[in-house]
Tab-separated table of C-alpha atoms in Angstrom:
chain	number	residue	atom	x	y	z
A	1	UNK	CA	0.000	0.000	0.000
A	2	UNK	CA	1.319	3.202	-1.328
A	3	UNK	CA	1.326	5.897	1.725
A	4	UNK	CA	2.524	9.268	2.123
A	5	UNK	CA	3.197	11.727	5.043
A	6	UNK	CA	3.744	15.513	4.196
A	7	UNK	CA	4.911	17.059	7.412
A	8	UNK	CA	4.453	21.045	8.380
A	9	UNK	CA	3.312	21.517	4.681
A	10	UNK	CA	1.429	24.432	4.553
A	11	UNK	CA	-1.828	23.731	2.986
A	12	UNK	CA	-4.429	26.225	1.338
A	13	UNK	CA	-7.702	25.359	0.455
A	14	UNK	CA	-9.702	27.998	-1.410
A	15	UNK	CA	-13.434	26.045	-1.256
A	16	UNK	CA	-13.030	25.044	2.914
A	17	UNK	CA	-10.543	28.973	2.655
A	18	UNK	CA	-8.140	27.334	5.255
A	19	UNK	CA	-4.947	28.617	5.192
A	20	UNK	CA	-2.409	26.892	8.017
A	21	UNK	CA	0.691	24.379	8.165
A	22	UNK	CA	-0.550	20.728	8.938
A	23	UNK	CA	0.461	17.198	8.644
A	24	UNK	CA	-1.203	15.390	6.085
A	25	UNK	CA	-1.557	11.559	5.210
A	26	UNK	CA	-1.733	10.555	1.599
A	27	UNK	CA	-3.018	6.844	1.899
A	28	UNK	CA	-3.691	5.192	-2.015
A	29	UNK	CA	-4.095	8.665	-3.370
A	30	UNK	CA	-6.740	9.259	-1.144
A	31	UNK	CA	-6.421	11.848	2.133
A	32	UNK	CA	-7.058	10.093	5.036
A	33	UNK	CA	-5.602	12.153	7.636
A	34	UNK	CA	-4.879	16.251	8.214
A	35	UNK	CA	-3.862	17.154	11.979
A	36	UNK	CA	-0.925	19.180	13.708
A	37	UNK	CA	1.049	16.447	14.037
A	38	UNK	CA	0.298	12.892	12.730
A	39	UNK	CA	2.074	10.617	15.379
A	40	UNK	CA	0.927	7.572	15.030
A	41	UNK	CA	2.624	6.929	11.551
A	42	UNK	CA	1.657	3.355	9.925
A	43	UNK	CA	4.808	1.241	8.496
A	44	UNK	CA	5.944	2.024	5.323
A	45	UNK	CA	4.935	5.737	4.748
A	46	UNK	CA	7.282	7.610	2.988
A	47	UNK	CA	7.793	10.704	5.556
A	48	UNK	CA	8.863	14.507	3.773
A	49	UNK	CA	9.663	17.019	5.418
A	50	UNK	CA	7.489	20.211	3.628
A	51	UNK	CA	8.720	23.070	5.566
A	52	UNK	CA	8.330	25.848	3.200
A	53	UNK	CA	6.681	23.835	0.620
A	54	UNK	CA	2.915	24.469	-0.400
A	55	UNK	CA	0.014	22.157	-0.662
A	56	UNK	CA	-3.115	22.923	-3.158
A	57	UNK	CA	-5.524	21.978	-5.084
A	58	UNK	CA	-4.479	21.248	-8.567
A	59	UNK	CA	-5.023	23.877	-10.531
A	60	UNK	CA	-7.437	24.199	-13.818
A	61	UNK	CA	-7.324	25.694	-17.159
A	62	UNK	CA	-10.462	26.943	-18.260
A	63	UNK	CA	-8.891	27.093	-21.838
A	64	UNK	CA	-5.795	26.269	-23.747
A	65	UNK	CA	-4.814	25.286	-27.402
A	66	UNK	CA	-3.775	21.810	-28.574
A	67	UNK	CA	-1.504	21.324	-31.601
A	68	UNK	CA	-2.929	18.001	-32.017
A	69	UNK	CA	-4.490	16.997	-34.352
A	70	UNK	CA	-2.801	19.137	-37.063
A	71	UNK	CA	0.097	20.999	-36.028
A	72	UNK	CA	2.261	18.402	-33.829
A	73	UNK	CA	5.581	19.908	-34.825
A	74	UNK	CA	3.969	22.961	-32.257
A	75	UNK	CA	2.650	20.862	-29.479
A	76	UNK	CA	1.340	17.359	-29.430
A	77	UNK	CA	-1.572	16.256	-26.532
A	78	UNK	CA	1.227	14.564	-24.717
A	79	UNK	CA	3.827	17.655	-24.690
A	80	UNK	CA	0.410	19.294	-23.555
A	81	UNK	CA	-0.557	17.149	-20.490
A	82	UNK	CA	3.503	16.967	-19.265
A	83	UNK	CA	3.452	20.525	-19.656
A	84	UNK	CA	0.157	21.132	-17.673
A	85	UNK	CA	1.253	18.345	-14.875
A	86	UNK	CA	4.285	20.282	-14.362
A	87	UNK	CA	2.763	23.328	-14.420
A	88	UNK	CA	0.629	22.047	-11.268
A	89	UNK	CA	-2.762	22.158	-13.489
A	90	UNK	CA	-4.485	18.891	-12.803
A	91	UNK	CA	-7.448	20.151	-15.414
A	92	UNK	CA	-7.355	21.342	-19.079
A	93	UNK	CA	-9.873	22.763	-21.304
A	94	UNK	CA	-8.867	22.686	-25.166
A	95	UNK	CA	-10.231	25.028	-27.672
A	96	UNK	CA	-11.889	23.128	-30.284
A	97	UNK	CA	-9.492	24.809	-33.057
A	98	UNK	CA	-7.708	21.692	-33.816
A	99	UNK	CA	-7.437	20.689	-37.648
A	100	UNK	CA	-9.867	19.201	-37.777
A	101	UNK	CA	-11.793	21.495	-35.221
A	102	UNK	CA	-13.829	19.595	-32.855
A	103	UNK	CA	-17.292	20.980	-34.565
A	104	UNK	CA	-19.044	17.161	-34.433
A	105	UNK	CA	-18.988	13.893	-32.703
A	106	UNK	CA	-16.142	12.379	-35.248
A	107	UNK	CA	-13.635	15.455	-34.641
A	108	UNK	CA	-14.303	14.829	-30.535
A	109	UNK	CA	-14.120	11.462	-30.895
A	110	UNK	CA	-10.549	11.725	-32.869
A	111	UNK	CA	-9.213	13.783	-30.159
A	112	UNK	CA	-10.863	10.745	-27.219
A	113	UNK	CA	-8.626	7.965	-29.377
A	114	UNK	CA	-5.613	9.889	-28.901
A	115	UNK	CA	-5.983	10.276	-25.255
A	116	UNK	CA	-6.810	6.814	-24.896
A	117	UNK	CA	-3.284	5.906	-26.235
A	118	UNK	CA	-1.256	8.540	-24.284
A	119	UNK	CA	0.701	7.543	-20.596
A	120	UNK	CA	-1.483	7.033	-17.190
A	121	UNK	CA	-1.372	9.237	-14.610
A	122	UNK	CA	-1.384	12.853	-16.616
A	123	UNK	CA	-4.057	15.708	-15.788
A	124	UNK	CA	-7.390	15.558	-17.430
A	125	UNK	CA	-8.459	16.816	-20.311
A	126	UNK	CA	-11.535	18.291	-21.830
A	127	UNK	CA	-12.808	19.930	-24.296
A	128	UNK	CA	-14.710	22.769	-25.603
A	129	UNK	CA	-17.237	22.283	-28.544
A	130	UNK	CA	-17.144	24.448	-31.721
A	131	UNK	CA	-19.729	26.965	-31.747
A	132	UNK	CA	-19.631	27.599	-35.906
A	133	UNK	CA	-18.533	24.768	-38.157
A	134	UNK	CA	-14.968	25.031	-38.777
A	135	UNK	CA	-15.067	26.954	-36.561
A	136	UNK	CA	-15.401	29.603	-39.395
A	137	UNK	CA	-18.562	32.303	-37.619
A	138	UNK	CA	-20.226	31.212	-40.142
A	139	UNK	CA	-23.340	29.178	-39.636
A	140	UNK	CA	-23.726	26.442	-36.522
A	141	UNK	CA	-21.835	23.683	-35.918
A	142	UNK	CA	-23.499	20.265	-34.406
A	143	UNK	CA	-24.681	21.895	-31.203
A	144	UNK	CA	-27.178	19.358	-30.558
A	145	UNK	CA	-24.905	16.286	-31.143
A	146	UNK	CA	-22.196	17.783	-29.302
A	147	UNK	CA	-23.860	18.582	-26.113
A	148	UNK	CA	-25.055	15.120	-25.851
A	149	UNK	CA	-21.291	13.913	-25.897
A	150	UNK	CA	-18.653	15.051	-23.257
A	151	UNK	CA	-17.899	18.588	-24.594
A	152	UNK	CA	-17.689	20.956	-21.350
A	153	UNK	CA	-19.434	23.553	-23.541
A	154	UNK	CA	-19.174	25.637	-26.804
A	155	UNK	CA	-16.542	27.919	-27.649
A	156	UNK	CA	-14.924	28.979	-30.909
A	157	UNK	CA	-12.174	30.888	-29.270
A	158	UNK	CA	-12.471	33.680	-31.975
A	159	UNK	CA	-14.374	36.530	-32.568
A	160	UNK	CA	-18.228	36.343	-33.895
A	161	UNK	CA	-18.370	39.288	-36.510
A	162	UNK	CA	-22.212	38.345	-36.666
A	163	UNK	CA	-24.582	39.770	-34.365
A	164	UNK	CA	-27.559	37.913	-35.551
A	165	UNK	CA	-25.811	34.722	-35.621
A	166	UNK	CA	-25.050	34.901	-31.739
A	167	UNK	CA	-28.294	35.314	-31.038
A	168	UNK	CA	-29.235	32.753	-32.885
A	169	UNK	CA	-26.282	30.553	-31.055
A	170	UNK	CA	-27.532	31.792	-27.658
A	171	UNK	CA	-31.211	30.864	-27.983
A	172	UNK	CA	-30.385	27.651	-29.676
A	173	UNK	CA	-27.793	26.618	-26.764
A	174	UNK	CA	-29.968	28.396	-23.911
A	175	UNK	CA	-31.669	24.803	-23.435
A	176	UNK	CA	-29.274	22.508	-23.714
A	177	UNK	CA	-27.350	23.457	-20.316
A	178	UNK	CA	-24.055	23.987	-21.316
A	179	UNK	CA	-21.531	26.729	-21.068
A	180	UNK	CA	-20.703	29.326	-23.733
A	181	UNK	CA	-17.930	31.364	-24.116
A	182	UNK	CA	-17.489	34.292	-26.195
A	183	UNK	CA	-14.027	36.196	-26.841
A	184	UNK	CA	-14.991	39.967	-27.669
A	185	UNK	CA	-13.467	41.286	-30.464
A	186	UNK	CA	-14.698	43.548	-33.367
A	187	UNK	CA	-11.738	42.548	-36.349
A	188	UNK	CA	-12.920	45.597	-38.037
A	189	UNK	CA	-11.871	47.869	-35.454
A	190	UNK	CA	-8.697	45.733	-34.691
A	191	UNK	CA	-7.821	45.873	-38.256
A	192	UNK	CA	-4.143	44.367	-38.419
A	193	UNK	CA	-2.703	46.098	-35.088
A	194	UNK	CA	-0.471	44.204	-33.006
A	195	UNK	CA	-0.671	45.949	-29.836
A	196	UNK	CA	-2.850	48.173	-27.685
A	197	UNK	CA	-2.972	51.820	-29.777
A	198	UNK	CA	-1.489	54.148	-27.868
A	199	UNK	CA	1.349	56.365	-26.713
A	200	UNK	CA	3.485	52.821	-26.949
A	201	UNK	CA	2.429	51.462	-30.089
A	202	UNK	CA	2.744	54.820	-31.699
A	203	UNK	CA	6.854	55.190	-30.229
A	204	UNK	CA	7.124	51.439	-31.820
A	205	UNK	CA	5.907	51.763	-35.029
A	206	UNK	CA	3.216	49.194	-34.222
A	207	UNK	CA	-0.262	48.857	-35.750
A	208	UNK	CA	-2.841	49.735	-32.708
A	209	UNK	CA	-5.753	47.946	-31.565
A	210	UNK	CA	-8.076	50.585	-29.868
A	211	UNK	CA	-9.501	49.137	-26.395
A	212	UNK	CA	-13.117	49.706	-28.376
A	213	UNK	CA	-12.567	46.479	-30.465
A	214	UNK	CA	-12.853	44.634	-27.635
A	215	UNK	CA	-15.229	47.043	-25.381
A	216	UNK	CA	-17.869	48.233	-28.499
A	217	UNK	CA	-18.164	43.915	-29.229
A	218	UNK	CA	-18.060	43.031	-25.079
A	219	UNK	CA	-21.412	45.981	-25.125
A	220	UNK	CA	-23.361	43.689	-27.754
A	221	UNK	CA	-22.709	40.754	-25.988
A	222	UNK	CA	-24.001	41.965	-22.932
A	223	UNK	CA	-27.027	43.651	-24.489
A	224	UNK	CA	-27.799	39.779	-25.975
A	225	UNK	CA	-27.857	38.331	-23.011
A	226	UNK	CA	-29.757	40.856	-21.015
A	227	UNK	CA	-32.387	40.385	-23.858
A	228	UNK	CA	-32.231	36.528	-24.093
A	229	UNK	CA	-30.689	34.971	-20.419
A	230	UNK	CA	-28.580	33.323	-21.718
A	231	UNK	CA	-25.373	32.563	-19.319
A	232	UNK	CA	-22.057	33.420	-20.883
A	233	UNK	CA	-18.605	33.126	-20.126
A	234	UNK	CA	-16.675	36.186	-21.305
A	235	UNK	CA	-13.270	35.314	-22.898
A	236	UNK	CA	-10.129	37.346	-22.698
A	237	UNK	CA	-11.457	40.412	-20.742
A	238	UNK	CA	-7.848	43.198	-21.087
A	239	UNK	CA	-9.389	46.675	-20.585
A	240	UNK	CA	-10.482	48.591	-17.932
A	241	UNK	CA	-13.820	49.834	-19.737
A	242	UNK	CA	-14.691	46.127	-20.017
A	243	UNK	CA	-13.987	45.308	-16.825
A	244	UNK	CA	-16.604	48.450	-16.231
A	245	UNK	CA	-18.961	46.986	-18.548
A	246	UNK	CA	-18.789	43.248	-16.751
A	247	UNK	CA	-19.292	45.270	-13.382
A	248	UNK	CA	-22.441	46.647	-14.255
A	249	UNK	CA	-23.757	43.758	-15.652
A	250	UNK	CA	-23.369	41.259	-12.626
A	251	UNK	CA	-24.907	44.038	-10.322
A	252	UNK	CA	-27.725	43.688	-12.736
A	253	UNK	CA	-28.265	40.264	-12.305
A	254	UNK	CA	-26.936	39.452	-16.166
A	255	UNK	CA	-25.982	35.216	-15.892
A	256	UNK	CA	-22.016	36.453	-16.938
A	257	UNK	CA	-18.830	35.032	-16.206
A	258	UNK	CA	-15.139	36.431	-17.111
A	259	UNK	CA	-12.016	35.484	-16.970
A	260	UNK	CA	-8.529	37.321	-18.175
A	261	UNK	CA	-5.456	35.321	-19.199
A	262	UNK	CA	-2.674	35.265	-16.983
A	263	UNK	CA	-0.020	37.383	-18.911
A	264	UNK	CA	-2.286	40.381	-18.767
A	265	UNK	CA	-1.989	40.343	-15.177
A	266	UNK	CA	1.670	40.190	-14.936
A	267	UNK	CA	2.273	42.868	-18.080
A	268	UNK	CA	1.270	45.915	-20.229
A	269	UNK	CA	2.142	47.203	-23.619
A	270	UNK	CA	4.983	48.816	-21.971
A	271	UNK	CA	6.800	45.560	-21.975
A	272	UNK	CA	6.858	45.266	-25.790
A	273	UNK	CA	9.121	48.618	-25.194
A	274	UNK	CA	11.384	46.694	-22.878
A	275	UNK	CA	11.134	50.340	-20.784
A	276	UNK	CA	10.502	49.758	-17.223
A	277	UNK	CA	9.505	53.094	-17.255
A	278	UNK	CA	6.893	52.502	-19.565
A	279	UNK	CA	5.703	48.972	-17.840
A	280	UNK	CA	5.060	51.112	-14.195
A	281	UNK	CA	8.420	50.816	-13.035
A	282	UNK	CA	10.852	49.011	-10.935
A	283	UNK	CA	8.663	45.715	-10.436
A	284	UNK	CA	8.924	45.272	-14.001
A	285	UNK	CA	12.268	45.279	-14.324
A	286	UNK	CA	12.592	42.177	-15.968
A	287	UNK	CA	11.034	43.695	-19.257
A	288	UNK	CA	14.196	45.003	-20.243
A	289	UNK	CA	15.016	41.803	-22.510
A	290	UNK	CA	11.462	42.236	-23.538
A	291	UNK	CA	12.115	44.884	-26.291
A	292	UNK	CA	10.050	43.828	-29.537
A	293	UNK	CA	9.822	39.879	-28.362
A	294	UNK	CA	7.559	38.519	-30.974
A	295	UNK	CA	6.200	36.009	-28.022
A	296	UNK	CA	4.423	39.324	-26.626
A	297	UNK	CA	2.236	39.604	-29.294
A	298	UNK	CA	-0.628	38.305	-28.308
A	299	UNK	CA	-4.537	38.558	-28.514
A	300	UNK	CA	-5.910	40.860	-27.237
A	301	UNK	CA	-2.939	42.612	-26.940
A	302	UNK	CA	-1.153	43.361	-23.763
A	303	UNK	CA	-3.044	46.534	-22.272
A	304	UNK	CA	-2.183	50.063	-20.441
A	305	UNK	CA	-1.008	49.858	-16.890
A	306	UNK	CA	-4.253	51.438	-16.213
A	307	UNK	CA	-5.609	48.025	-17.964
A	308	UNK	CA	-3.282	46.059	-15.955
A	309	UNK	CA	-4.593	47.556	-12.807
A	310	UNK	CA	-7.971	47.519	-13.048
A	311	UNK	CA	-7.681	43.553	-14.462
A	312	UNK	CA	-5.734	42.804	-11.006
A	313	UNK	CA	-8.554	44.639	-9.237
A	314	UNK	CA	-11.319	42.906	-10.875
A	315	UNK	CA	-9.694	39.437	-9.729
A	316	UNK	CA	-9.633	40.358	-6.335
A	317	UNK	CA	-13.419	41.797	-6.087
A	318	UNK	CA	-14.558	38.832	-8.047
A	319	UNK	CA	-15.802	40.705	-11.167
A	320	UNK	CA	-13.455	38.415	-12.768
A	321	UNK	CA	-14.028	34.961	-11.776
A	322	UNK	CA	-10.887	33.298	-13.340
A	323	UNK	CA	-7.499	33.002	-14.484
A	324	UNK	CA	-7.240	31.334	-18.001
A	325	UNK	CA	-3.731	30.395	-19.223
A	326	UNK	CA	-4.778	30.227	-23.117
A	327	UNK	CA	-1.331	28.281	-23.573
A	328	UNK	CA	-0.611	28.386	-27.416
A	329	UNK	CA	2.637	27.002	-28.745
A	330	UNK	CA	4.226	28.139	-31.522
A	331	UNK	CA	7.527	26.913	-33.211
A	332	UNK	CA	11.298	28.775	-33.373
A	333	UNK	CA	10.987	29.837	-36.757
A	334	UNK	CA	6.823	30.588	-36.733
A	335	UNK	CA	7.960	32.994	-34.498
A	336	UNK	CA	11.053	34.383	-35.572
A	337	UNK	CA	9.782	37.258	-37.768
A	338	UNK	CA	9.086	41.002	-37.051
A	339	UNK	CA	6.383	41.057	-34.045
A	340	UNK	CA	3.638	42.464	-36.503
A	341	UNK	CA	4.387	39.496	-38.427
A	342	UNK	CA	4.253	36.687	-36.002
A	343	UNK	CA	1.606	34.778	-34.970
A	344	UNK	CA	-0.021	35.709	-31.833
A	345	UNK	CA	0.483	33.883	-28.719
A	346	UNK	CA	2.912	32.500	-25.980
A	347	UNK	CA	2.740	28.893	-23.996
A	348	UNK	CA	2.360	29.620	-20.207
A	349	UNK	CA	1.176	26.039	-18.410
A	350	UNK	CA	4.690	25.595	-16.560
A	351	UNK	CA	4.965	28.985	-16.102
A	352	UNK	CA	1.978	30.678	-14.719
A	353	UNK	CA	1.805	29.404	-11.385
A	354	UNK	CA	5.347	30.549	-10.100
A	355	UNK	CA	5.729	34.114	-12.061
A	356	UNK	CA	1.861	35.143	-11.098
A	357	UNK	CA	3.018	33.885	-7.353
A	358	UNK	CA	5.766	35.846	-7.303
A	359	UNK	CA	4.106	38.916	-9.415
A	360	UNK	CA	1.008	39.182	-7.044
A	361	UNK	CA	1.605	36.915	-4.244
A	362	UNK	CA	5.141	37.972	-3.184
A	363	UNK	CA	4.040	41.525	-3.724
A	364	UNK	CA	1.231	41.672	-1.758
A	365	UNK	CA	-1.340	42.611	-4.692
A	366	UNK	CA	-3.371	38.966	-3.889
A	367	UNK	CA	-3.079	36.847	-0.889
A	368	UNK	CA	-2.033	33.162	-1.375
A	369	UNK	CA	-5.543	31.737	-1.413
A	370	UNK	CA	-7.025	34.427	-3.266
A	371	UNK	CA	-4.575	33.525	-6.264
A	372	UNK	CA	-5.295	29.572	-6.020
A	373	UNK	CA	-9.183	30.793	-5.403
A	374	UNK	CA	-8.791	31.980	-9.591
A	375	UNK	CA	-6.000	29.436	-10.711
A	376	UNK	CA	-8.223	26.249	-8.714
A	377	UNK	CA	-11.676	26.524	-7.666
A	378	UNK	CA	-12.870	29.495	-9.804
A	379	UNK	CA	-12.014	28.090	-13.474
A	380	UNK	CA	-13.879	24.653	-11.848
A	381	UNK	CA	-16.909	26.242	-11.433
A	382	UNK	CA	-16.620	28.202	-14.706
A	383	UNK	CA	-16.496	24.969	-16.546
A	384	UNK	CA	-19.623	23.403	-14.799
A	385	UNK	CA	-17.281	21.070	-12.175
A	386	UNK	CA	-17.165	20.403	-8.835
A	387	UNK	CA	-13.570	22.136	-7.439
A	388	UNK	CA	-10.863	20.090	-6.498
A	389	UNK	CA	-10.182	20.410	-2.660
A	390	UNK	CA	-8.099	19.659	0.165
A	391	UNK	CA	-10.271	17.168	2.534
A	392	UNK	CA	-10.735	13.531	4.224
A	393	UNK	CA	-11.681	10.647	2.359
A	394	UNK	CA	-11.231	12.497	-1.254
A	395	UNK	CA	-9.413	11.589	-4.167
A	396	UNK	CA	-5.859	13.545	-3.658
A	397	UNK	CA	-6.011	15.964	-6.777
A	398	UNK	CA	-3.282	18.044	-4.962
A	399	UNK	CA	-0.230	19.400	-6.451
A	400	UNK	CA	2.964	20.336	-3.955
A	401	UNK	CA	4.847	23.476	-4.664
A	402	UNK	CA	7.853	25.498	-3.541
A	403	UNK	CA	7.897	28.837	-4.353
A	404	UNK	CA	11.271	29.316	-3.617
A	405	UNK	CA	12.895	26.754	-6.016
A	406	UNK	CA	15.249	27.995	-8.555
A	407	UNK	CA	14.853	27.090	-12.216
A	408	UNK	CA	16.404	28.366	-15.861
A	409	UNK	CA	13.458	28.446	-18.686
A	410	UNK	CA	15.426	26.876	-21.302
A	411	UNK	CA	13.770	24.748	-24.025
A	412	UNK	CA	15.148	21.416	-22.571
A	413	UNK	CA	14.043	22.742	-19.303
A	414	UNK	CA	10.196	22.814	-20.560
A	415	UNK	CA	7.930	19.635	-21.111
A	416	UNK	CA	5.978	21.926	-23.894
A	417	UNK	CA	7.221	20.827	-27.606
A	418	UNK	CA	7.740	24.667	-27.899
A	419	UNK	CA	9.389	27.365	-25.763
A	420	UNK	CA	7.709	30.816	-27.432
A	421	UNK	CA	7.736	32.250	-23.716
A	422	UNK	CA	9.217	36.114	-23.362
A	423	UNK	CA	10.825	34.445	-20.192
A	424	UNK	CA	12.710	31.962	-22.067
A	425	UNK	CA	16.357	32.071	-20.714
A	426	UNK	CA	15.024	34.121	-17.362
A	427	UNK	CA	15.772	32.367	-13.965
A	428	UNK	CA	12.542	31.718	-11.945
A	429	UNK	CA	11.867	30.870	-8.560
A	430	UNK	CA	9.036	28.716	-7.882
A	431	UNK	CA	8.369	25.039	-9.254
A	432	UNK	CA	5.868	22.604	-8.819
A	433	UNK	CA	7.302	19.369	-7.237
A	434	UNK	CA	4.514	16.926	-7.032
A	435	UNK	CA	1.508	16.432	-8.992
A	436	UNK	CA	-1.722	14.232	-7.781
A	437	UNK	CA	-4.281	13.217	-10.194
């Protein structure tokens, strides 16, 4: 019998909101003992000292991008899962943007047969269903079939230029209980920028994104489901006016969720500068190897510091109910090219946890179980599931982490295929050791 003692580990559970160092028994993967000080200790338990160390809930991923099916030389479901295990996330949710996209039964079930084949003991996956077939914005995808299969809900993970057509989505998916979630973005106003217009953009030479592409579509959403009820899940929020907008809304009663990805928290446009000056100063010191990194170019771009503060703010008063990771590997030479040019995104499943614990935690912006709160229990509920938690007689779906662990991000450092990270070469403290599932 496997058993396993982790001694004056200090333990946070966001659901039960403990916070204290305990002894706790791991018996078959199961908990089946959390006290002061376990004394009676049955033979054969492996015995750690956790002094420092930090005991969780695994964390979940409310969405992410596979390269698989389609584009394995970016990131195949295995590099995926190893990534997300060491990362500490014991839950992902992949868009359905997979070639083929997951927009009926056969694309899901494609994706079901590769899992099947990959290596026990690796975090969960799900997945979101296509809203639009091909995920195109087109015209609807299988909504009926899909909601009677295992899809956690439908997403397309891009913008819907079409009005009407969201309605249409919204009163066709109103009934069969699932989640929706819709990434605001007019790409007329966007145009081609490549980061948030502004003072920045304008000193780079960048194409700008105006914060109404994202506000001006977030406003029509809203106004949908006010008219309709329809719950939705708002993608992507970066802006301070939508972050207004999503305020008003909940404290009308509107069925909304939101969640903003992680990087958005930890940066602004000013990065892409690699001016501390222009990030908000000294605690963004490290953006001075940022200048023009083609692995900041992401969507929706990195906002203002105004942005960025009002986004931490919303976390913390719950107008945002989640962090989202929206991991999206890209190869060397895909991004290689003049930032305008590259694709947009940036993997962050092995990196989130320590740089946001060290970005908010460490600086006093969130306390420790407020950050796991968004990272843990609050993407959970997002997706419909019951949180993991730290308690007797439950499966252990715990990950153990020290925060004070330092690591190089180098690409043979990283379980993800890729390494299109801005923090790729950095030296990090903070690395998950253990991962339950």
């Amino acid at each position: 019998m496997s058993r396993e003692l982790l001694q004056n580990v200090r333990m946070l559970d966001p659901v039960s909101k403990i916070d204290r160092t305990t002894d706790i028994l791991i018996t078959e993967n199961q908990i089946t003992a959390i006290q002061e000080n376990i004394t009676e200790i049955p033979a054969d338990t492996e015995v750690r000292d956790c002094r420092g160390l930090i005991l969780g809930p695994g964390l979940t991923d409310i969405y992410s991008h596979s390269g698989e099916p389609g584009f394995e030389e970016r990131e195949t479901l295995e590099s995926l899962m190893q990534a997300a295990a060491a990362g500490g996330f014991t839950r992902v949710a992949i868009l359905p943007d997979t070639s083929p996209p997951v927009d009926n039964l056969a694309g899901l079930a494609l994706l079901q047969q590769h899992i099947r084949n990959l290596s026990p003991g690796l975090p969960r996956l799900y997945f979101w269903g296509a809203l639009t077939a091909g995920v195109k914005g087109q015209q609807m995808a299988e909504l009926g079939e899909l909601a009677s299969s295992a899809v956690v809900g439908f997403a397309d993970g891009l913008p819907l230029s079409n009005p009407a057509l969201v309605r249409r989505l919204l009163e066709y998916i109103q009934p069969l209980n699932k989640s929706v979630a819709l990434w605001p973005c007019d790409r007329a106003l966007a145009e081609n920028g490549a980061a948030r217009e502004g003072a920045v953009s304008v000193r780079l030479g960048l194409p700008g994104i105006p914060a109404s592409a994202e506000t001006s579509a977030l406003a029509a959403i809203l106004e949908l489901v006010a008219s309709g009820g329809t719950p939705v899940h708002i993608m992507r929020v970066s802006t301070a006016r939508s972050v207004e907008l999503i305020r008003d809304a909940k404290a009308r009663g509107l069925p909304v969720q939101a969640s903003v990805t992680w990087m958005h928290l930890l940066l602004n446009v000013g990065a892409i500068s690699g001016n501390a000056k222009d990030s908000g100063g000294g605690k963004n010191a490290l953006t001075a190897s940022f200048a023009y990194d083609p692995n900041l170019h992401l969507e929706p771009p990195l906002g203002t510091r105004s942005d960025q503060l009002a986004l931490i703010q919303a976390v913390k008063d719950g107008v945002i109910d989640a962090i989202a990771i929206d991991h999206n590997a890209h190869t060397y030479e895909e991004k290689t090219v003049a930032f305008a040019d590259s694709p947009p995104g940036a993997i962050g499943l092995e990196l989130a946890l320590p740089l946001l614990w060290h970005g908010l935690v460490e600086t006093g912006e969130f306390s420790a179980l407020e950050l796991w709160q968004v990272l843990s229990t609050g993407p959970a509920i997002c997706l419909g599931q019951t949180p993991a938690a730290v308690a007797l007689g439950v499966p252990a779906e715990l990950i153990l982490f020290d925060p004070l662990m330092s690591w190089t991000v180098e690409g043979h450092s990283l379980k993800s295929r890729s390494a299109n990270t801005p923090w790729l070469g950095q030296q990090l403290a903070g690395k998950v050791l253990q991962t339950w599932v």
